[in-house]
Tab-separated table of C-alpha atoms in Angstrom:
chain	number	residue	atom	x	y	z
A	12	MET	CA	-30.389	22.217	-233.819
A	13	SER	CA	-26.607	22.584	-234.298
A	14	GLU	CA	-24.654	21.145	-231.690
A	15	ASN	CA	-22.006	23.920	-232.684
A	16	LEU	CA	-22.997	27.110	-230.893
A	17	HIS	CA	-19.498	28.472	-231.257
A	18	SER	CA	-19.120	29.988	-234.758
A	19	PRO	CA	-21.346	32.566	-236.795
A	20	ILE	CA	-24.215	31.489	-238.873
A	21	ASP	CA	-23.594	32.623	-242.226
A	22	ASP	CA	-26.437	30.535	-244.038
A	23	GLY	CA	-28.559	33.204	-245.092
A	24	VAL	CA	-31.814	31.826	-243.241
A	25	THR	CA	-34.278	34.622	-242.158
A	26	ALA	CA	-37.067	34.689	-239.604
A	27	GLU	CA	-39.443	34.349	-242.387
A	28	ASP	CA	-37.882	31.141	-243.302
A	29	LEU	CA	-38.791	29.442	-240.249
A	30	GLY	CA	-42.418	29.212	-240.750
A	31	HIS	CA	-44.704	29.052	-237.524
A	32	VAL	CA	-42.568	29.061	-234.595
A	33	LEU	CA	-42.760	27.444	-231.047
A	34	PHE	CA	-40.923	28.764	-228.183
A	35	ILE	CA	-40.383	26.337	-225.347
A	36	GLY	CA	-40.308	28.281	-222.095
A	37	VAL	CA	-41.752	31.310	-223.780
A	38	GLY	CA	-42.038	33.403	-220.794
A	39	GLY	CA	-38.430	33.277	-219.491
A	40	VAL	CA	-35.981	36.171	-219.947
A	41	GLY	CA	-33.970	34.125	-222.683
A	42	LEU	CA	-37.021	33.428	-224.975
A	43	SER	CA	-40.005	36.201	-224.079
A	44	GLY	CA	-37.911	38.873	-226.121
A	45	LEU	CA	-37.271	36.672	-229.087
A	46	ALA	CA	-40.968	35.899	-229.161
A	47	ARG	CA	-42.282	39.327	-229.108
A	48	LEU	CA	-39.574	40.309	-231.966
A	49	TYR	CA	-41.150	37.557	-234.100
A	50	ALA	CA	-44.824	38.334	-233.101
A	51	THR	CA	-44.117	42.104	-233.942
A	52	ARG	CA	-42.818	41.141	-237.073
A	53	GLY	CA	-45.796	39.464	-238.106
A	54	LEU	CA	-44.711	35.819	-238.102
A	55	PRO	CA	-47.022	33.100	-236.423
A	56	VAL	CA	-45.728	32.479	-232.925
A	57	SER	CA	-46.907	30.013	-230.295
A	58	GLY	CA	-45.157	29.338	-226.801
A	59	SER	CA	-45.300	26.891	-223.989
A	60	GLU	CA	-44.875	28.016	-220.293
A	61	LEU	CA	-45.595	26.551	-217.127
A	62	HIS	CA	-44.631	29.591	-214.868
A	63	ASP	CA	-46.781	33.129	-214.342
A	64	TRP	CA	-43.936	35.202	-216.031
A	65	PRO	CA	-45.382	38.887	-216.268
A	66	SER	CA	-44.199	38.666	-220.165
A	67	LEU	CA	-47.188	36.330	-220.881
A	68	PRO	CA	-50.267	38.608	-221.362
A	69	GLU	CA	-48.093	40.844	-223.580
A	70	ILE	CA	-46.850	38.272	-225.804
A	71	ALA	CA	-50.350	36.840	-226.151
A	72	SER	CA	-51.870	40.401	-226.842
A	73	LEU	CA	-49.401	40.323	-229.778
A	74	GLY	CA	-51.349	37.373	-231.313
A	75	ALA	CA	-48.980	34.757	-229.968
A	76	THR	CA	-50.869	31.249	-228.705
A	77	ILE	CA	-49.707	30.605	-225.222
A	78	PHE	CA	-49.750	27.001	-223.822
A	79	ARG	CA	-49.946	26.631	-219.924
A	80	GLU	CA	-48.371	23.189	-220.161
A	81	HIS	CA	-45.947	21.059	-222.230
A	82	ARG	CA	-47.897	18.692	-224.600
A	83	PRO	CA	-47.012	16.975	-227.949
A	84	GLU	CA	-50.177	18.269	-229.492
A	85	ASN	CA	-48.901	21.796	-229.104
A	86	LEU	CA	-46.610	20.968	-232.060
A	87	ASP	CA	-49.661	20.712	-234.567
A	88	GLY	CA	-49.058	22.891	-237.320
A	89	VAL	CA	-45.605	23.935	-236.197
A	90	ASP	CA	-42.767	24.455	-238.480
A	91	THR	CA	-39.695	25.270	-236.067
A	92	VAL	CA	-39.102	24.695	-232.502
A	93	VAL	CA	-37.006	27.246	-230.534
A	94	VAL	CA	-35.186	26.353	-227.025
A	95	SER	CA	-32.615	27.706	-224.724
A	96	THR	CA	-29.998	26.171	-223.268
A	97	ALA	CA	-32.124	25.714	-220.120
A	98	THR	CA	-34.622	23.683	-221.796
A	99	PRO	CA	-34.532	19.929	-220.457
A	100	LYS	CA	-33.405	17.289	-223.084
A	101	ASP	CA	-36.352	15.245	-222.114
A	102	ASN	CA	-38.818	17.983	-222.512
A	103	VAL	CA	-41.828	16.191	-224.230
A	104	GLU	CA	-42.191	18.844	-226.999
A	105	LEU	CA	-38.660	18.636	-227.759
A	106	VAL	CA	-38.945	15.050	-227.831
A	107	GLU	CA	-41.953	15.009	-230.024
A	108	ALA	CA	-40.390	17.670	-232.380
A	109	THR	CA	-37.349	15.371	-232.814
A	110	ARG	CA	-39.522	12.551	-233.695
A	111	ARG	CA	-41.672	14.579	-236.291
A	112	GLY	CA	-38.457	15.763	-237.604
A	113	LEU	CA	-39.291	19.567	-237.061
A	114	ARG	CA	-36.504	22.143	-237.457
A	115	ILE	CA	-35.089	22.599	-233.871
A	116	MET	CA	-33.139	25.769	-233.281
A	117	HIS	CA	-31.118	27.407	-230.298
A	118	ARG	CA	-32.287	30.631	-228.961
A	119	SER	CA	-29.248	32.166	-230.570
A	120	GLU	CA	-29.869	30.510	-234.117
A	121	ALA	CA	-33.369	32.022	-234.194
A	122	LEU	CA	-31.923	35.325	-233.084
A	123	ALA	CA	-29.063	35.084	-235.581
A	124	ALA	CA	-31.750	34.365	-238.476
A	125	ALA	CA	-33.641	37.618	-237.329
A	126	THR	CA	-30.716	39.604	-238.116
A	127	THR	CA	-29.866	38.501	-241.565
A	128	GLY	CA	-29.685	41.265	-243.909
A	129	ARG	CA	-29.377	43.983	-241.077
A	130	ARG	CA	-26.893	45.752	-239.400
A	131	ALA	CA	-26.387	44.180	-235.900
A	132	ILE	CA	-24.934	46.231	-232.781
A	133	VAL	CA	-24.232	43.262	-230.577
A	134	VAL	CA	-23.469	43.864	-226.810
A	135	SER	CA	-21.668	41.529	-224.514
A	136	GLY	CA	-19.844	41.764	-221.483
A	137	THR	CA	-19.978	40.444	-217.926
A	138	HIS	CA	-21.777	43.514	-216.698
A	139	GLY	CA	-24.104	46.229	-218.036
A	140	LYS	CA	-25.116	44.730	-221.047
A	141	THR	CA	-28.793	45.000	-220.731
A	142	THR	CA	-28.585	48.443	-219.692
A	143	THR	CA	-26.021	49.223	-222.676
A	144	THR	CA	-28.253	47.360	-224.941
A	145	ALA	CA	-31.398	49.555	-223.736
A	146	MET	CA	-29.650	52.649	-223.861
A	147	ILE	CA	-28.168	52.065	-227.629
A	148	THR	CA	-31.927	50.964	-228.634
A	149	GLU	CA	-33.421	54.155	-226.913
A	150	ILE	CA	-31.212	56.458	-228.511
A	151	LEU	CA	-31.654	55.182	-231.999
A	152	ALA	CA	-35.273	54.750	-231.560
A	153	LYS	CA	-35.686	58.480	-230.377
A	154	SER	CA	-33.604	59.515	-233.415
A	155	GLY	CA	-36.049	58.059	-235.928
A	156	LEU	CA	-33.971	55.306	-236.925
A	157	ASP	CA	-36.628	52.460	-235.687
A	158	PRO	CA	-34.332	49.563	-234.912
A	159	SER	CA	-35.234	45.942	-234.103
A	160	TYR	CA	-33.875	44.696	-230.798
A	161	VAL	CA	-33.936	42.024	-228.215
A	162	ASN	CA	-32.746	42.622	-224.840
A	163	GLY	CA	-32.298	40.331	-221.864
A	164	GLY	CA	-34.246	42.810	-219.839
A	165	GLU	CA	-37.100	44.990	-220.166
A	166	PRO	CA	-36.739	48.545	-220.981
A	167	THR	CA	-38.928	50.866	-218.804
A	168	VAL	CA	-39.825	53.144	-221.862
A	169	ASP	CA	-42.098	50.343	-223.554
A	170	GLY	CA	-41.847	47.244	-221.181
A	171	ALA	CA	-41.014	45.135	-224.197
A	172	SER	CA	-37.883	43.002	-224.361
A	173	GLY	CA	-37.866	42.670	-228.173
A	174	ARG	CA	-39.747	44.320	-231.029
A	175	HIS	CA	-39.324	44.415	-234.699
A	176	GLY	CA	-38.594	47.762	-236.354
A	177	ASP	CA	-38.511	48.867	-239.966
A	178	GLY	CA	-34.979	50.248	-239.885
A	179	ASP	CA	-31.903	48.363	-241.032
A	180	LEU	CA	-30.280	48.652	-237.599
A	181	PHE	CA	-30.644	45.755	-235.084
A	182	VAL	CA	-29.593	45.915	-231.553
A	183	LEU	CA	-29.268	42.798	-229.233
A	184	GLU	CA	-27.800	41.589	-226.054
A	185	ALA	CA	-25.604	38.560	-226.358
A	186	ASP	CA	-24.995	35.748	-224.065
A	187	GLU	CA	-21.679	34.567	-223.092
A	188	SER	CA	-22.737	32.249	-220.459
A	189	ASP	CA	-23.007	29.058	-223.065
A	190	ARG	CA	-20.863	30.411	-225.936
A	191	SER	CA	-23.775	31.132	-227.971
A	192	PHE	CA	-22.721	34.800	-228.415
A	193	LEU	CA	-20.397	33.322	-230.879
A	194	ARG	CA	-23.360	32.597	-233.339
A	195	TYR	CA	-23.542	36.331	-234.538
A	196	ARG	CA	-22.027	38.400	-237.212
A	197	PRO	CA	-22.072	41.843	-235.529
A	198	TRP	CA	-21.504	45.249	-237.342
A	199	VAL	CA	-20.714	46.682	-234.269
A	200	SER	CA	-19.436	44.634	-231.398
A	201	ILE	CA	-19.390	45.635	-227.741
A	202	VAL	CA	-17.578	44.100	-224.763
A	203	THR	CA	-18.321	46.256	-221.762
A	204	ASN	CA	-15.940	44.261	-219.166
A	205	ILE	CA	-14.795	40.708	-218.558
A	206	ASP	CA	-14.982	39.315	-214.883
A	207	VAL	CA	-14.903	35.917	-213.431
A	208	ASP	CA	-18.126	34.000	-214.129
A	209	HIS	CA	-19.656	30.761	-215.973
A	210	LEU	CA	-16.681	28.801	-214.873
A	211	ASN	CA	-18.813	25.642	-215.420
A	212	THR	CA	-18.512	26.567	-219.198
A	213	TYR	CA	-15.006	27.932	-219.546
A	214	GLY	CA	-13.212	26.482	-216.684
A	215	ASP	CA	-11.155	29.837	-216.066
A	216	ILE	CA	-11.017	33.440	-216.788
A	217	ASP	CA	-8.384	33.318	-219.376
A	218	THR	CA	-10.511	30.690	-221.491
A	219	LEU	CA	-13.575	33.360	-220.973
A	220	GLU	CA	-11.393	36.369	-222.131
A	221	ALA	CA	-10.483	34.025	-225.462
A	222	GLY	CA	-14.095	33.763	-225.889
A	223	PHE	CA	-14.513	37.391	-225.908
A	224	GLU	CA	-11.656	37.594	-228.241
A	225	THR	CA	-13.424	35.438	-230.779
A	226	PHE	CA	-16.708	37.198	-230.130
A	227	CYS	CA	-14.893	40.504	-231.484
A	228	ARG	CA	-13.300	38.732	-234.340
A	229	ASN	CA	-16.623	37.475	-235.752
A	230	THR	CA	-17.355	41.265	-236.284
A	231	ALA	CA	-17.972	42.026	-239.899
A	232	ALA	CA	-14.987	43.468	-242.095
A	233	ASP	CA	-16.639	46.885	-242.448
A	234	GLY	CA	-17.400	46.849	-238.849
A	235	GLN	CA	-16.290	48.134	-235.378
A	236	VAL	CA	-15.330	46.704	-232.044
A	237	ILE	CA	-16.117	48.919	-229.256
A	238	LEU	CA	-14.187	47.917	-225.942
A	239	CYS	CA	-13.787	49.443	-222.339
A	240	ALA	CA	-10.486	51.144	-221.823
A	241	ASP	CA	-10.461	50.789	-218.188
A	242	ASP	CA	-10.809	46.991	-218.032
A	243	GLU	CA	-7.534	45.121	-218.356
A	244	ARG	CA	-8.737	41.976	-220.439
A	245	THR	CA	-10.987	44.117	-222.776
A	246	ARG	CA	-8.030	46.524	-223.314
A	247	ARG	CA	-5.590	43.335	-224.227
A	248	ILE	CA	-8.312	41.915	-226.652
A	249	GLY	CA	-8.111	45.767	-228.543
A	250	GLU	CA	-4.429	45.516	-228.539
A	251	HIS	CA	-4.659	42.249	-230.207
A	252	LEU	CA	-7.169	43.230	-232.857
A	253	ARG	CA	-5.495	46.579	-233.791
A	254	ALA	CA	-2.343	44.569	-234.250
A	255	ASP	CA	-4.492	42.780	-237.111
A	256	GLY	CA	-5.712	45.965	-238.490
A	257	ARG	CA	-9.320	45.965	-237.164
A	258	ASP	CA	-11.319	48.844	-236.328
A	259	VAL	CA	-11.455	49.461	-232.699
A	260	ALA	CA	-12.743	52.302	-230.439
A	261	THR	CA	-12.528	52.334	-227.034
A	262	TYR	CA	-14.270	54.342	-224.011
A	263	GLY	CA	-13.601	55.227	-220.225
A	264	THR	CA	-11.912	57.045	-218.016
A	265	ALA	CA	-8.335	55.946	-219.496
A	266	GLU	CA	-6.261	58.953	-221.344
A	267	ASP	CA	-5.933	56.944	-224.429
A	268	ALA	CA	-9.517	56.130	-224.751
A	269	THR	CA	-11.426	56.990	-228.041
A	270	LEU	CA	-14.283	58.333	-225.990
A	271	ARG	CA	-12.717	59.634	-222.846
A	272	VAL	CA	-14.937	60.231	-219.780
A	273	SER	CA	-14.196	62.694	-217.303
A	274	ASP	CA	-15.654	64.608	-214.468
A	275	LEU	CA	-18.016	61.718	-213.844
A	276	VAL	CA	-20.303	62.406	-210.900
A	277	SER	CA	-23.073	60.154	-209.524
A	278	THR	CA	-25.694	61.488	-206.968
A	279	SER	CA	-29.252	60.419	-206.048
A	280	ASP	CA	-30.369	62.203	-209.264
A	281	GLY	CA	-27.996	60.582	-211.953
A	282	VAL	CA	-24.791	60.501	-213.389
A	283	THR	CA	-22.941	63.160	-215.239
A	284	TYR	CA	-19.706	63.321	-217.247
A	285	ARG	CA	-17.785	65.433	-219.891
A	286	ALA	CA	-16.679	63.316	-223.069
A	287	THR	CA	-13.987	64.041	-225.473
A	288	HIS	CA	-14.237	62.037	-228.481
A	289	GLU	CA	-10.944	61.511	-230.711
A	290	GLY	CA	-9.353	64.725	-228.746
A	291	ARG	CA	-12.581	66.687	-229.534
A	292	ASP	CA	-14.578	68.013	-226.356
A	293	ILE	CA	-18.338	66.852	-227.311
A	294	GLY	CA	-19.777	68.403	-223.999
A	295	ALA	CA	-21.479	66.941	-221.238
A	296	PHE	CA	-23.552	63.712	-220.947
A	297	SER	CA	-25.949	62.601	-218.288
A	298	VAL	CA	-28.291	59.664	-217.322
A	299	PRO	CA	-31.027	60.219	-215.070
A	300	PHE	CA	-30.075	57.194	-212.570
A	301	PRO	CA	-27.491	56.598	-210.083
A	302	GLY	CA	-24.217	54.731	-210.229
A	303	ALA	CA	-20.952	55.548	-211.807
A	304	HIS	CA	-21.022	52.216	-213.856
A	305	LEU	CA	-24.126	53.510	-215.874
A	306	GLY	CA	-21.808	56.364	-216.757
A	307	LEU	CA	-19.353	53.925	-218.578
A	308	ASN	CA	-22.482	52.308	-219.930
A	309	SER	CA	-23.727	55.455	-221.545
A	310	ALA	CA	-20.074	55.929	-223.060
A	311	ALA	CA	-20.249	52.651	-224.859
A	312	ALA	CA	-23.837	53.801	-225.920
A	313	VAL	CA	-22.506	57.092	-227.403
A	314	LEU	CA	-19.732	55.307	-229.290
A	315	ALA	CA	-22.310	53.112	-230.805
A	316	ALA	CA	-24.697	55.861	-231.705
A	317	LEU	CA	-21.813	57.778	-233.421
A	318	ARG	CA	-21.028	54.924	-235.294
A	319	ALA	CA	-24.552	54.579	-236.735
A	320	GLY	CA	-24.339	58.320	-237.679
A	321	LEU	CA	-25.747	60.108	-234.849
A	322	ALA	CA	-24.760	63.623	-233.977
A	323	PRO	CA	-23.595	64.275	-230.256
A	324	ASP	CA	-26.559	66.736	-229.450
A	325	ALA	CA	-29.194	63.945	-230.358
A	326	ILE	CA	-27.221	61.093	-228.540
A	327	ARG	CA	-27.061	63.814	-225.468
A	328	ALA	CA	-30.745	64.306	-225.521
A	329	ALA	CA	-31.888	60.677	-225.836
A	330	LEU	CA	-29.482	59.729	-222.931
A	331	ALA	CA	-30.746	62.439	-220.642
A	332	ALA	CA	-34.383	61.149	-220.935
A	333	PHE	CA	-33.248	57.664	-220.625
A	334	SER	CA	-36.214	55.609	-219.332
A	335	GLY	CA	-34.187	53.002	-217.423
A	336	VAL	CA	-34.404	49.015	-217.564
A	337	ARG	CA	-36.854	46.854	-215.181
A	338	ARG	CA	-35.083	45.238	-212.673
A	339	ARG	CA	-32.200	47.942	-212.640
A	340	PHE	CA	-32.495	50.263	-209.330
A	341	GLU	CA	-36.367	49.993	-209.971
A	342	LEU	CA	-38.224	51.414	-207.311
A	343	ARG	CA	-41.540	49.280	-206.914
A	344	GLY	CA	-43.283	51.145	-204.322
A	345	THR	CA	-43.636	52.538	-200.787
A	346	ALA	CA	-45.446	50.765	-197.789
A	347	SER	CA	-45.395	51.974	-193.967
A	348	GLY	CA	-42.460	54.275	-194.854
A	349	VAL	CA	-40.435	51.812	-196.454
A	350	ARG	CA	-39.255	52.093	-199.969
A	351	VAL	CA	-39.027	48.486	-201.995
A	352	TYR	CA	-36.639	48.445	-204.920
A	353	ASP	CA	-36.061	45.340	-207.476
A	354	GLU	CA	-32.339	44.796	-208.849
A	355	TYR	CA	-31.362	42.227	-211.257
A	356	ALA	CA	-27.593	42.029	-209.733
A	357	TYR	CA	-26.549	38.445	-208.838
A	358	HIS	CA	-22.867	38.337	-209.422
A	359	PRO	CA	-20.605	39.537	-206.785
A	360	THR	CA	-19.412	42.676	-208.850
A	361	ALA	CA	-22.718	43.450	-209.583
A	362	ILE	CA	-24.001	43.083	-206.241
A	363	ARG	CA	-21.558	45.488	-204.684
A	364	SER	CA	-21.980	48.105	-207.363
A	365	ALA	CA	-25.789	47.881	-206.754
A	366	LEU	CA	-25.802	47.762	-202.909
A	367	SER	CA	-23.316	50.384	-202.808
A	368	THR	CA	-25.400	52.687	-204.720
A	369	LEU	CA	-28.348	51.961	-202.720
A	370	ALA	CA	-26.578	52.612	-199.518
A	371	GLY	CA	-25.813	56.099	-200.813
A	372	ILE	CA	-29.328	57.050	-201.362
A	373	ARG	CA	-30.926	55.066	-198.446
A	374	GLY	CA	-30.909	58.459	-196.224
A	375	GLU	CA	-30.790	57.717	-192.383
A	376	GLY	CA	-32.499	54.268	-192.831
A	377	ARG	CA	-30.966	50.814	-192.971
A	378	LEU	CA	-30.492	48.757	-196.284
A	379	ILE	CA	-32.211	45.283	-196.100
A	380	VAL	CA	-31.324	42.754	-198.969
A	381	VAL	CA	-33.483	40.064	-199.914
A	382	PHE	CA	-31.625	37.927	-202.208
A	383	GLN	CA	-32.469	35.011	-204.264
A	384	PRO	CA	-28.975	33.414	-205.533
A	385	TYR	CA	-29.022	32.684	-209.449
A	386	ARG	CA	-27.235	29.142	-210.423
A	387	VAL	CA	-25.873	26.635	-208.388
A	388	TYR	CA	-22.483	26.710	-210.065
A	389	ARG	CA	-21.964	30.587	-209.501
A	390	THR	CA	-23.119	30.318	-205.670
A	391	ARG	CA	-20.618	27.580	-205.264
A	392	ASP	CA	-17.912	28.946	-207.089
A	393	LEU	CA	-18.265	32.581	-205.957
A	394	ARG	CA	-19.743	31.969	-202.527
A	395	ALA	CA	-17.047	33.802	-200.709
A	396	GLU	CA	-17.203	36.915	-203.192
A	397	ILE	CA	-21.031	36.753	-203.200
A	398	ALA	CA	-21.251	36.678	-199.080
A	399	GLN	CA	-18.537	39.791	-198.859
A	400	ALA	CA	-20.765	41.849	-201.442
A	401	LEU	CA	-24.191	41.137	-199.329
A	402	ALA	CA	-22.222	42.343	-196.205
A	403	ILE	CA	-22.713	45.821	-197.717
A	404	ALA	CA	-26.592	45.861	-196.757
A	405	ASP	CA	-27.230	46.228	-192.917
A	406	GLU	CA	-29.410	43.036	-193.014
A	407	ALA	CA	-29.548	39.983	-195.392
A	408	VAL	CA	-32.540	37.997	-195.852
A	409	ILE	CA	-31.249	34.809	-198.209
A	410	MET	CA	-33.508	32.391	-200.147
A	411	GLU	CA	-32.878	29.043	-201.727
A	412	VAL	CA	-30.684	29.106	-204.852
A	413	PHE	CA	-32.686	29.524	-208.199
A	414	GLY	CA	-30.920	27.041	-210.689
A	415	PRO	CA	-33.321	25.473	-213.365
A	416	GLY	CA	-31.708	22.180	-214.679
A	417	GLU	CA	-28.995	21.837	-211.941
A	418	ALA	CA	-28.640	19.740	-208.736
A	419	LEU	CA	-28.356	21.368	-205.615
A	420	GLU	CA	-25.904	19.305	-203.425
A	421	PRO	CA	-25.711	19.554	-199.771
A	422	GLY	CA	-23.457	22.600	-198.603
A	423	GLN	CA	-24.027	24.536	-202.120
A	424	GLY	CA	-27.180	26.514	-201.455
A	425	GLY	CA	-28.661	29.422	-199.651
A	426	GLU	CA	-28.103	28.184	-196.085
A	427	ALA	CA	-24.169	27.835	-196.888
A	428	LEU	CA	-23.852	31.439	-198.454
A	429	THR	CA	-25.912	33.074	-195.559
A	430	ALA	CA	-23.548	31.330	-193.065
A	431	ALA	CA	-20.701	32.940	-194.871
A	432	VAL	CA	-22.081	36.509	-195.077
A	433	PRO	CA	-19.906	38.489	-192.564
A	434	LEU	CA	-22.825	40.239	-190.519
A	435	PRO	CA	-23.690	39.653	-187.287
A	436	GLY	CA	-25.966	36.348	-186.680
A	437	ALA	CA	-29.108	38.560	-185.733
A	438	HIS	CA	-28.787	40.615	-189.122
A	439	LYS	CA	-28.865	37.754	-191.595
A	440	ILE	CA	-31.124	34.833	-192.101
A	441	PHE	CA	-31.763	31.990	-194.576
A	442	VAL	CA	-35.461	31.599	-195.411
A	443	GLU	CA	-36.091	28.557	-197.554
A	444	SER	CA	-39.769	28.935	-198.148
A	445	TRP	CA	-40.844	31.816	-200.320
A	446	GLY	CA	-44.200	32.487	-198.302
A	447	ASP	CA	-42.055	33.077	-195.409
A	448	VAL	CA	-40.226	35.997	-196.710
A	449	PRO	CA	-42.593	38.999	-196.374
A	450	ALA	CA	-43.363	38.107	-192.730
A	451	GLU	CA	-39.437	38.040	-192.116
A	452	VAL	CA	-39.032	41.628	-194.034
A	453	VAL	CA	-41.942	43.041	-191.950
A	454	ALA	CA	-40.352	42.190	-188.807
A	455	ARG	CA	-36.999	43.512	-189.728
A	456	ALA	CA	-38.014	46.893	-191.772
A	457	GLU	CA	-38.610	50.087	-190.118
A	458	PRO	CA	-40.069	53.411	-191.593
A	459	GLY	CA	-37.210	54.982	-193.617
A	460	ASP	CA	-35.566	51.793	-194.262
A	461	LEU	CA	-34.894	50.581	-197.987
A	462	VAL	CA	-35.395	47.044	-198.984
A	463	VAL	CA	-34.176	45.631	-202.252
A	464	THR	CA	-35.158	42.339	-203.814
A	465	MET	CA	-32.112	40.927	-205.738
A	466	GLY	CA	-30.913	38.300	-207.817
A	467	ALA	CA	-32.415	35.390	-210.032
A	468	PRO	CA	-35.614	36.220	-212.066
A	469	PRO	CA	-38.075	34.750	-209.959
A	470	VAL	CA	-37.525	37.185	-207.091
A	471	GLN	CA	-38.833	40.044	-209.143
A	472	LEU	CA	-42.537	38.855	-208.113
A	473	MET	CA	-41.405	39.443	-204.412
A	474	PRO	CA	-41.804	43.236	-204.098
A	475	ASP	CA	-45.323	42.769	-204.633
A	476	ASP	CA	-45.784	40.441	-201.704
A	477	LEU	CA	-43.498	42.724	-199.579
A	478	LEU	CA	-45.353	45.769	-200.312
A	479	THR	CA	-48.814	43.951	-199.483
A	480	ALA	CA	-47.180	42.736	-196.235
A	481	LEU	CA	-45.778	45.945	-195.184
A	482	GLY	CA	-48.889	47.867	-195.756
A	483	LYS	CA	-51.153	45.718	-193.591
């Protein structure tokens, strides 16, 4: 594995060159989509996973061999081992792969290899990249272009976070958290917005912004950079790139946006707006999910689809039927008159947006959030902002931080976060044990209330437990 995750891979290596690939931690959000892509491409795939992620049965159904423990013998017959940034250096399979001299690749390197020879539409940004990736993928697929894709979430349309397509377009969500988004050579690069995050990697937001600008500069010479015109930092990147003669398109409510959004309205039925492209009215667009931010996400998708050669009417029809993404305003069920949603938001800006939207559709009941913080460094560095955002809910049940590979020091976890939430003491509680959460929610929830599980990947498993407990 290259120690340099900060520059594009232009070595011509393809996915087929990697032989039999073993993914360490195959069920997690980082690797499950990539494993699905390789398996649907007809390549030999295996993976090891200790946790019962919902993705495992589907990956196995594609012909992949899934090992439920990490063992050196899992490497027999393997040519390439793929890891994520979260893979511990002392993982027994990684250690054995090194001893055997096998090819070891970071997730981003294996994904870059899969894009070789294809036009890559690469979506980045602090917020909205998963949904934007799903929108672009669904628009292209419904238009018959059969794209390949790898997403950080699972589109509701087929439940798969990755799939091989026979078309020449490849849509992928890029991860800025470890700078690995700099490994790609996009045909179209997208930055949805830039917000304070990943300070453990970048130190400050100016350095983070510089990373996004480098990502944009890695776009192919005949490609296009798509940026949000309503975000101060992405606007600045656009000015720099245009000064260098790069092809830049923007979207948003700003009057100078290439794709200008106006008359944006969000209701419980979804989002609608009018769009003007390069000064020409191209009509009304709609997305069947609430949240003004989804309107902006869809505008980025419209620009990408226009760049791919699609007509506005085809794009409009696909967006109106958009299936959504799991863990994004996902209604998981209703029990005893209590609606239970699941939402991936973990950054304060995303938490604020999600809870505000849910508050708008809760009706007369209360909004109760069950929050599992994601990453120790984020919970520590942004504690005040996360706490303030959680206070949009009427009640908060807060779990311990999920931070694989991180050390949890005293005063940095869920209990300290709970104390910082500006809600009355009776309306917030820290629950350390997963098994105690359902009873706590049952004790608080009443018919008409809306409960949302929110935060780190594991909490997506909680709604089933809540619905069972509420239904007793």
